[in-house]
mmCIF file of C-alpha atoms in Angstrom:
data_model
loop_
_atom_site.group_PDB
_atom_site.id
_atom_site.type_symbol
_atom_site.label_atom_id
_atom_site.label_comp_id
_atom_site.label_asym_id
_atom_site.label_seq_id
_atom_site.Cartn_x
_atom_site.Cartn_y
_atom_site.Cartn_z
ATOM 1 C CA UNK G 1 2.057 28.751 22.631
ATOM 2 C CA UNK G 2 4.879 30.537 24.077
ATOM 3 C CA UNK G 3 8.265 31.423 21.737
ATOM 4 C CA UNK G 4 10.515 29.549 24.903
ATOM 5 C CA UNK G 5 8.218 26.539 24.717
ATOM 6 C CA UNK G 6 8.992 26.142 21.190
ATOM 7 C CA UNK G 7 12.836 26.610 21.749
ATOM 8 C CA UNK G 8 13.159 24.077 24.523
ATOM 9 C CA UNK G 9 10.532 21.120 22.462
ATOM 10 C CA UNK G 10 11.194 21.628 19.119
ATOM 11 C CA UNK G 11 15.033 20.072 19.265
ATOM 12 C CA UNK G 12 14.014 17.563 21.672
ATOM 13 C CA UNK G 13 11.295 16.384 19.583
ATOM 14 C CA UNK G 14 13.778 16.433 16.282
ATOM 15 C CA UNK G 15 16.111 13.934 18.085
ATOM 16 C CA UNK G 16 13.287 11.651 18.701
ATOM 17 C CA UNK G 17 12.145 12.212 15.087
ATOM 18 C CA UNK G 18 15.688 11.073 14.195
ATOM 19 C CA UNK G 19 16.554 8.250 16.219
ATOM 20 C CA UNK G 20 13.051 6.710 15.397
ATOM 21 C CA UNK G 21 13.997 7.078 11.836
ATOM 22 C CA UNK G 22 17.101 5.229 12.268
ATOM 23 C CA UNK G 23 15.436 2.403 14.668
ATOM 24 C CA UNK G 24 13.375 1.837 11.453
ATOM 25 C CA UNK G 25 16.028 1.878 9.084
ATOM 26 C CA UNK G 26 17.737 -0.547 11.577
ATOM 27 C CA UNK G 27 14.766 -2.492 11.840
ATOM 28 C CA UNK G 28 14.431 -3.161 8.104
ATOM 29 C CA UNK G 29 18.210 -4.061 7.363
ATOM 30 C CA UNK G 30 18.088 -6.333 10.424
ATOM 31 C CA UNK G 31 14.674 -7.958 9.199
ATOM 32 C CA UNK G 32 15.672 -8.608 5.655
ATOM 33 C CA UNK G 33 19.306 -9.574 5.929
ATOM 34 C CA UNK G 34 19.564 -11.549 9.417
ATOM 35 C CA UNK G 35 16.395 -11.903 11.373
ATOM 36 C CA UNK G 36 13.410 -13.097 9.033
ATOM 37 C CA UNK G 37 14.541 -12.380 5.142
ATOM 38 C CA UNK G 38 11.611 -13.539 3.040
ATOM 39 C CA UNK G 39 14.278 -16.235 2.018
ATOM 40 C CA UNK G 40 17.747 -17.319 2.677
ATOM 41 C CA UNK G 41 20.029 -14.786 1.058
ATOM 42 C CA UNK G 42 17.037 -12.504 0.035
ATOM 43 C CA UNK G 43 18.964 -8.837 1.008
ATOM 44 C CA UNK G 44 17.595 -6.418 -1.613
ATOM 45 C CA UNK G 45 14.291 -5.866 0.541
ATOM 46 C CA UNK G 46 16.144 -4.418 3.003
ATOM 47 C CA UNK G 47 17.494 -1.467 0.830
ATOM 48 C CA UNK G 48 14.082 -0.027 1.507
ATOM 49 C CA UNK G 49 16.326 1.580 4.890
ATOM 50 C CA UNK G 50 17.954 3.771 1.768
ATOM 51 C CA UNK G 51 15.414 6.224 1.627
ATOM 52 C CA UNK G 52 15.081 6.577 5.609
ATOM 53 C CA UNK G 53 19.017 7.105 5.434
ATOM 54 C CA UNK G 54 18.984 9.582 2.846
ATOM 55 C CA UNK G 55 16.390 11.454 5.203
ATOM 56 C CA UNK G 56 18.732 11.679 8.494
ATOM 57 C CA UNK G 57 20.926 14.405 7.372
ATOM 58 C CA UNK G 58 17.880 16.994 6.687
ATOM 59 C CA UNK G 59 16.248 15.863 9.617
ATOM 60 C CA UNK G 60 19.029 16.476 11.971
ATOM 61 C CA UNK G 61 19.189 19.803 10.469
ATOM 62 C CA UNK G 62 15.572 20.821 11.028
ATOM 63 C CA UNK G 63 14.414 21.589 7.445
ATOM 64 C CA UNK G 64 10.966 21.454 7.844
ATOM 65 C CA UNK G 65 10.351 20.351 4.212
ATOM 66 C CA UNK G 66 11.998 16.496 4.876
ATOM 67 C CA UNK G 67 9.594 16.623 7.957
ATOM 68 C CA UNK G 68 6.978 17.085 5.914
ATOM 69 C CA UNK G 69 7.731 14.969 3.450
ATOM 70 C CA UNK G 70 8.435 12.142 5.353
ATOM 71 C CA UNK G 71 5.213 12.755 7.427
ATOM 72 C CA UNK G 72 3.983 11.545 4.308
ATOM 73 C CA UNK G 73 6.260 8.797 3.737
ATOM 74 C CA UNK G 74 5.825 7.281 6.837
ATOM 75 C CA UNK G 75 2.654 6.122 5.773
ATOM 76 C CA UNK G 76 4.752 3.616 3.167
ATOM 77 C CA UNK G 77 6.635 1.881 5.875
ATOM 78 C CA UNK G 78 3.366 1.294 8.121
ATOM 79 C CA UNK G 79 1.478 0.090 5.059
ATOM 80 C CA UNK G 80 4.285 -2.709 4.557
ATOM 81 C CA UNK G 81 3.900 -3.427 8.235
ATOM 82 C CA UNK G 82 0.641 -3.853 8.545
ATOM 83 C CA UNK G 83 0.368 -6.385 5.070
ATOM 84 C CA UNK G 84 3.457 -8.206 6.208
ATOM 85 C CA UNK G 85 1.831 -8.663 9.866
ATOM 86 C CA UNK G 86 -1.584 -9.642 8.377
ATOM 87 C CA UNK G 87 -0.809 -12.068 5.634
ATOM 88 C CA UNK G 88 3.218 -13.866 7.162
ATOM 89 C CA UNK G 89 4.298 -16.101 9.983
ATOM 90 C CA UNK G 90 6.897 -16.697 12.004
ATOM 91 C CA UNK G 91 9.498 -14.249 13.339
ATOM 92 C CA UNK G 92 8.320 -11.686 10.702
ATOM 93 C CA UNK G 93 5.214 -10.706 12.420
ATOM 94 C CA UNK G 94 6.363 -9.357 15.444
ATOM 95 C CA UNK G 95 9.234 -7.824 13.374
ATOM 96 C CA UNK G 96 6.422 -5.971 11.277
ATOM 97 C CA UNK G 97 4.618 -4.948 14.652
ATOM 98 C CA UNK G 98 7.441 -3.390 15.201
ATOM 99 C CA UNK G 99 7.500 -1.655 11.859
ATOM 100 C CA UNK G 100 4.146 -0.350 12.424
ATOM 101 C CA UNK G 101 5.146 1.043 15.763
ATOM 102 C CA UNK G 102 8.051 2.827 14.788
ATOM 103 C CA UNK G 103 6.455 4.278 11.497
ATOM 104 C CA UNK G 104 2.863 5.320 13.767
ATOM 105 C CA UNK G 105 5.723 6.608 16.214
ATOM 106 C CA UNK G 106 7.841 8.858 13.430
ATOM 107 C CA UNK G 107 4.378 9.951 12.399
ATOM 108 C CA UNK G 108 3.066 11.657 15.390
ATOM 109 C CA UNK G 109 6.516 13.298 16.023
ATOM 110 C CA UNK G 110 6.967 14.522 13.049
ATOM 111 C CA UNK G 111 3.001 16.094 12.743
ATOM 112 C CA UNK G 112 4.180 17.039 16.550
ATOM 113 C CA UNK G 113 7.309 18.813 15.363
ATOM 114 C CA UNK G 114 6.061 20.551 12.331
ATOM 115 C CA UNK G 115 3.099 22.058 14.537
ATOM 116 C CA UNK G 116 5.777 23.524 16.857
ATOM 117 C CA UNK G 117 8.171 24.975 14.730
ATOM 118 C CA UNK G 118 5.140 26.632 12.243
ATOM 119 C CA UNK G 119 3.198 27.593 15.608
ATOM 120 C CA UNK G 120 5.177 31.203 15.947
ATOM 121 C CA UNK G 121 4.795 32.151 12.522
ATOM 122 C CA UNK G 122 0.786 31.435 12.648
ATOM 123 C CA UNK G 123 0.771 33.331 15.783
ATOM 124 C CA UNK G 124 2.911 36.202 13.572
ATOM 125 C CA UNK G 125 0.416 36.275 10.781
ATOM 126 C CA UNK G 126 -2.351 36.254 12.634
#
C-alpha cells in the first residue's frame, strides 16, 4: 500500500465514518422521541445518541484511539438492533434494520480506516 493511497482514502473514509455516526445518532433520537418510542412520551431511550455525539468531535479529528474504540462500541448499537428487530412490531422493526445497517456500516469503515492509517507505520517497522 502506497503512502498517496493512504492520503487520498484515509479522509474520505473518516467522513463516511462520521456521517454514519451521526445517521445513527439521528436514527435513535428520531426512533425514541417521534417515530416508534416504546411508549407515548418514552424519550430517555433515545439519549443512547449521547455517546455517538460525544464521539463526533475525535472522529472528525482522526484520533485513531475513538476509532478504535468505537469499532468496539459499534457492536452495542447492532446488538440493540438486532433484539429490538427480533422480539417488536410495528414501525420499530424496520427502524432497528436500520440500526443494524448503520452500526454493521460504521463497523467496516472504521476496521477500514484504522487499517489505512496504521498500514505505513507496519510497512515502517517492518
Amino acid at each position: 500500500m502506497s503512502r498517496p493511497f493512504v492520503v487520498e482514502q484515509a479522509p474520505a473514509l473518516r467522513w463516511a465514518i462520521v456521517v454514519t455516526i451521526a445517521a445513527l445518532a439521528a436514527l435513535c433520537i428520531a426512533w425514541e422521541t417521534a417515530l416508534a418510542p416504546l411508549r407515548p412520551g418514552a424519550w430517555m431511550l433515545s439519549l443512547k445518541a449521547v455517546p455517538l455525539l460525544l464521539a463526533l468531535p475525535g472522529m472528525v479529528a482522526g484520533k485513531v484511539r475513538t476509532m478504535q474504540w468505537w469499532s468496539m462500541l459499534t457492536m452495542l448499537y447492532l446488538t440493540e438492533g438486532l433484539v429490538r428487530a427480533t422480539s417488536e412490531s410495528g414501525a420499530a422493526v424496520p427502524l432497528a434494520w436500520a440500526e443494524v445497517a448503520l452500526a454493521t456500516l460504521a463497523f467496516a469503515l472504521i476496521l477500514a480506516w484504522c487499517r489505512i492509517v496504521r498500514a505505513p507505520v507496519e510497512q515502517t517497522a517492518g
